[in-house]
Amino acid sequence: MNPANRSRVVIATALIIALFLAAWFMLSPVTALLYLSTGLATAVIVLGLNIQWGYAGLFNAGILGFIALGGYAVMWVSVPPVPEAIAAGGAGLLSVIVKLAVTAICIWVLHLAAKRLPINLPVWLLRTLQVSIALAGYIWMKTEFVIAVEAIETADTLDQTMKGFIGGLGLPVLLGWAVGGVFAGIAAWFIGKVTLGLRSDYLAIATLGIAEIIRTFLKNADWLTRGTLTVSPIDWPVPTPREMNGMLESGLEINLKWLGISAEQTATAVGRGLFIAVSAIVLIILVLMMERALGSPWGRMMRAIRDNEDAAAAMGKNVVRRQLEVFVLGAILMGIGGAMLVSLNTLFDPSSYHPPRYTFLIWTMLIVGGSGNNLGAVFGALFIYMLWEMSEPIAQFLFFGGADMLTALIPGFEPPVDLASRASQMRVIVIGVALIATMRYAPKGVIPER
Amino acid sequence: MPQDDRNALLQIDNLCKSFGGVQAVNHTTFDVVEGSITGLIGPNGAGKTTLFNLVAGNHKPDSGSVYFAGDDITGMQPHALFARRLLRTFQIPHEFDTMSARENLMMVPGEQSGENLFSTWLNFSRVRQQEKTIRERADSVLDFLGLSHVADHPAGKLSGGQKKLLEIGRTMMVDARMVLLDEVGAGVNRTLLAEIAGKIEQLNREHGYTFCLIEHDMDLITRLCERVVVLAEGTVLTVGTPEEVTSNPEVIEAYLGHTDNDMLKSQRSRG
Amino acid sequence: MEYADLLNAGVYFINKGLLNAFKIGSIYALGAVGITLVFGILRFAHFAHGDMMTFGALIAFAGTVILRNLGINTEPIPTGLLALPLAVAATIILALIIDRHVYAHFRASKSPPVVFVMTSIGVTFILQGIIRLVGGTGDRQFFFTAVSNGESIREDKGRWLVKFDWLRDHFDGFTQKLVITMPQLWLFIFTAVALVGLHYFLNHTRTGKAMRAVSDNEDLARISGIDVGRVVKVTWVIAGTLAAIAGTLLAMDTQYKPILAFNLLLPMFAAAIMGGIGKPFGAVAGAFIVALAETFAVFDWRPIAGYLFADRFDMTASMALVPAEYKLAVPFAILVLVLIWRPTGIFKGQVL
């Protein structure tokens, strides 16, 4: 690492520690731990984005889709199945899946036939036929699908918190994290195949749209995800606070008062501390893997493609294939991060994937942190996330203090009633200012690419 | 012109390409014989670079075919042609500007195991081995080109002439069968040009590279090429030795209609 | 099936289908034109456009509150319209200030496009925060009951009902009517006027032609002596004006809410790109295509089937092609298809 960067890393770490301590003392130790944990999971996501944007210059605005898929995956893997619902609609669903598969195969066969056979089929005709088959397939399975879904959603279940969907596999949570990566990777493969031929700015809008479709689907497919009713609790790879509490009550002795953590908070603190440890291990492994990739001939090839695509192609590199590779790799990381987040929150709520918050905030993290640099990505995630969370309490402190001061100084002054919710608006403003300031004064980010 | 019994390595057959109403390449047909250095000349707008782009896979021809070593390569993508050891350089050097000169060369060899992600993570010792070999080759190429002293400089910061040399150097990182050189002499001073010409001859003689070069510099053509193809208005006007071609009245007329002076200069210099 | 059923079906189709589509299309058109102009002339994606629309609506609302509380009543013209010039002026000023203090710097230093996009996102964030900071986070109705001088005065949104009386007398059973709200009517009027005005401006005035020149080729335009700085300002004026009008009229027809226009951003971008970057009337065409597709994709054909086919269909399940919750996905699906099929858009605009 070059010396200029080294000093920046030190400053960056200091900033994060400062925000962490601010949270620890202004709010509470357990809240600070929660923020750190969320920041680490987000760092995995931003690392993924760094691979797509920093290595290969692919502008992915559809981050949300991959994160949501990761979240769904961990829910699906770790939540136990709901036998009543499966009994009611499982067969119907299976039949629908078969019909979908048949339709997909027909379309694919048509694609192959057009390629292999000597007839010269005009592209528009091929596409029209394929779209017609898709439409026919949709109509074919629609009624059965509706009936199966209806059955699943209305099946009466023993466990009311699980009512309305088919449940999952009931397997360990860490596996769910991995499956999150797999789901996101598969989705990225298909999306990449279709959109990577487009010019970069168009790629952004296409990915944004597809992410929107994924998000809307997950939100509305109650039979799959319980939609707005959400699914919880989702397990942790380490003892949850509740489990920790049980352990503490049955004799385990842990005294954290010297850290300022009260007895009631100890279980949560320890639980979250362990989660942080696991998250940190996952993050470190991934960072090391990505660093290795970047420093290898693969990284050199990706830089060449980014520097001059035509020359790289002329020198034998299959640009589209490599871009797809990068896109999928980045998406896998986003899926893992998304799974980690849902695990941490023990709640899968598809409506929480709100575009402004997630998509733009994550991009801001990468740009401010330093795109093209893995450490920059991690820093950006932790810093911006903490800044985002801490802006509200700090703003409230300032606003209320200011309101008190103005009330004392100006007779008849009445602060607005919803001062608290207005204070929370400062978050977006602070982040916006941070972004613009970075663009203006450090356009390559705080920790730029070496 | 005596009949050549060497094989035609590159065969261009009736290629046509139009861009928005302008017929850039119009039923062009000619061969490039293996082991030769063949020139491709013609006034500006004759379609030379378009032709290269058609062969090299940057554009798809409207009709016609291209054969390389007997295989139909019409419309094949650039990276596929590279695998068949048909390489090209660009008129304006396309260097990888943020990478060092050495890295520019090291990225070239295909099928490096290091370019495979799984090998990078699981079989790094093999990658390291290969890197050593590739680096040695890169260093010897840099040496050959006289660029060793800028090996670690970012390619974007090199001089124009150095970038040109690097461009040729890239083609030396693999055992190419044929290299298409697009105006390698453009904007290069006389001394460097002579150097480049020498390297081309050396590669042709010692390594068996076949070259096809687009050029405006008639001295370079005369020195290097045993055979010259003249292109005008998208089609082949004539084929011959440099001497035959520069004294051909049709060729002169084609140039006279344009503002190229090299052709006239070399005509005049021979009295 | 009688003529009355046909008429009912027809009017229902027009009312809930076409009219709705045209209303949405007009909003999209006004916004998309601004977006495509900024895209074409300033060459970046102006994400903050949606929030400019919301800002305009907020100012209009504030103006309306003041006017109503002063007792001003100008029926049948809604008070919101009186506040519109204020909203337009404020939005224009906002746009010019942002340009001067944020974008101009990056233009001067010839920053790469991604910097513009990121900056635009930053501006969006800040604008959203300011809007909520100043205007609160709640929803507001334009047609509220004001209290002025101790009197409460109601203002009605106003509707125009076309009852087709003469047809009703002839055809027994024809009960459907066309309903247009006053804000919708004003929207159509404003949109038409704005588009005609824009056409005239772009084709028959010097500044308009200068704008087209800069959009086509900035360097050439500059060399020809065109004042690019002035073109930039005029672009923001037009974009701001259209945004304020669209935002205000939309808020008047539904309600003001801080998230008002953000959800419209993506369909408007879809419209702009579909129509070809830099082609304002392409954007208009794109806007109406998107609006029509959106409306009819989620259109529930049940009432029409009911009129036309009486009891022959099972009417319990929705007869919409796409469930209503997926409405937002429709413009995207269209956009993706257009991009794959024809990346320069329908009217061959710039390729980014």
Coordinates of C-alpha atoms in Angstrom, one line a residue, chain A residues 288-290 292-293 295-301 303-320 322 325 329, chain B residues 58 77-79 82 87-88 90 94-99 103 106-110 112 114-117 120-121 124 127 131 134 170-171:
Chain A
L288 CA -8.5 -11.6 1.6
M289 CA -10.0 -13.5 -1.3
M290 CA -10.8 -10.4 -3.2
R292 CA -5.8 -12.1 -3.8
A293 CA -8.0 -11.9 -6.9
G295 CA -3.4 -8.8 -7.2
S296 CA -3.4 -11.9 -9.5
P297 CA -3.4 -12.1 -13.3
W298 CA -7.2 -12.1 -13.1
G299 CA -7.1 -8.7 -11.5
R300 CA -4.7 -7.5 -14.1
M301 CA -6.9 -8.7 -16.9
R303 CA -8.0 -3.8 -15.1
A304 CA -7.0 -4.1 -18.7
I305 CA -10.6 -4.6 -19.7
R306 CA -11.6 -1.6 -17.7
D307 CA -8.7 0.6 -19.1
N308 CA -9.4 -0.3 -22.8
E309 CA -12.0 -2.8 -23.7
D310 CA -11.2 -2.9 -27.4
A311 CA -7.6 -3.6 -26.8
A312 CA -8.3 -6.2 -24.2
A313 CA -10.6 -8.0 -26.7
A314 CA -8.0 -7.7 -29.4
M315 CA -5.5 -9.3 -27.0
G316 CA -7.7 -12.3 -26.6
K317 CA -9.9 -11.5 -23.6
N318 CA -13.5 -12.4 -23.8
V319 CA -14.8 -9.2 -22.4
V320 CA -18.5 -10.0 -22.1
R322 CA -15.4 -11.7 -17.9
E325 CA -18.0 -13.3 -14.2
L329 CA -19.0 -12.5 -8.2
Chain B
N58 CA -14.8 -5.2 -34.8
Q77 CA -15.1 -11.8 -32.4
P78 CA -11.6 -10.3 -31.7
H79 CA -10.9 -12.6 -28.8
F82 CA -6.6 -14.0 -31.0
L87 CA -3.5 -10.3 -34.0
R88 CA -3.9 -6.7 -34.8
F90 CA -4.4 0.0 -33.6
H94 CA -4.5 1.4 -27.3
E95 CA -2.4 1.0 -24.3
F96 CA -3.7 0.1 -20.8
D97 CA -3.0 3.4 -19.3
T98 CA -3.1 2.7 -15.6
M99 CA -1.0 -0.4 -15.9
E103 CA 1.9 -5.4 -17.0
M106 CA 2.1 -9.7 -19.1
M107 CA -1.6 -9.5 -19.6
V108 CA -1.4 -10.8 -23.1
P109 CA -0.8 -14.5 -23.1
G110 CA -4.1 -16.4 -23.2
Q112 CA -3.1 -18.1 -18.1
G114 CA -4.0 -17.0 -13.1
E115 CA -6.9 -15.6 -15.0
N116 CA -9.1 -18.3 -13.6
L117 CA -10.6 -17.3 -10.3
T120 CA -6.2 -17.9 -8.0
W121 CA -7.8 -19.1 -4.8
F124 CA -1.9 -20.3 -6.3
V127 CA -0.2 -19.3 -10.9
E131 CA 3.7 -15.6 -13.7
I134 CA 5.4 -14.8 -18.4
R170 CA 2.1 -7.1 -27.2
T171 CA 2.0 -9.1 -30.3

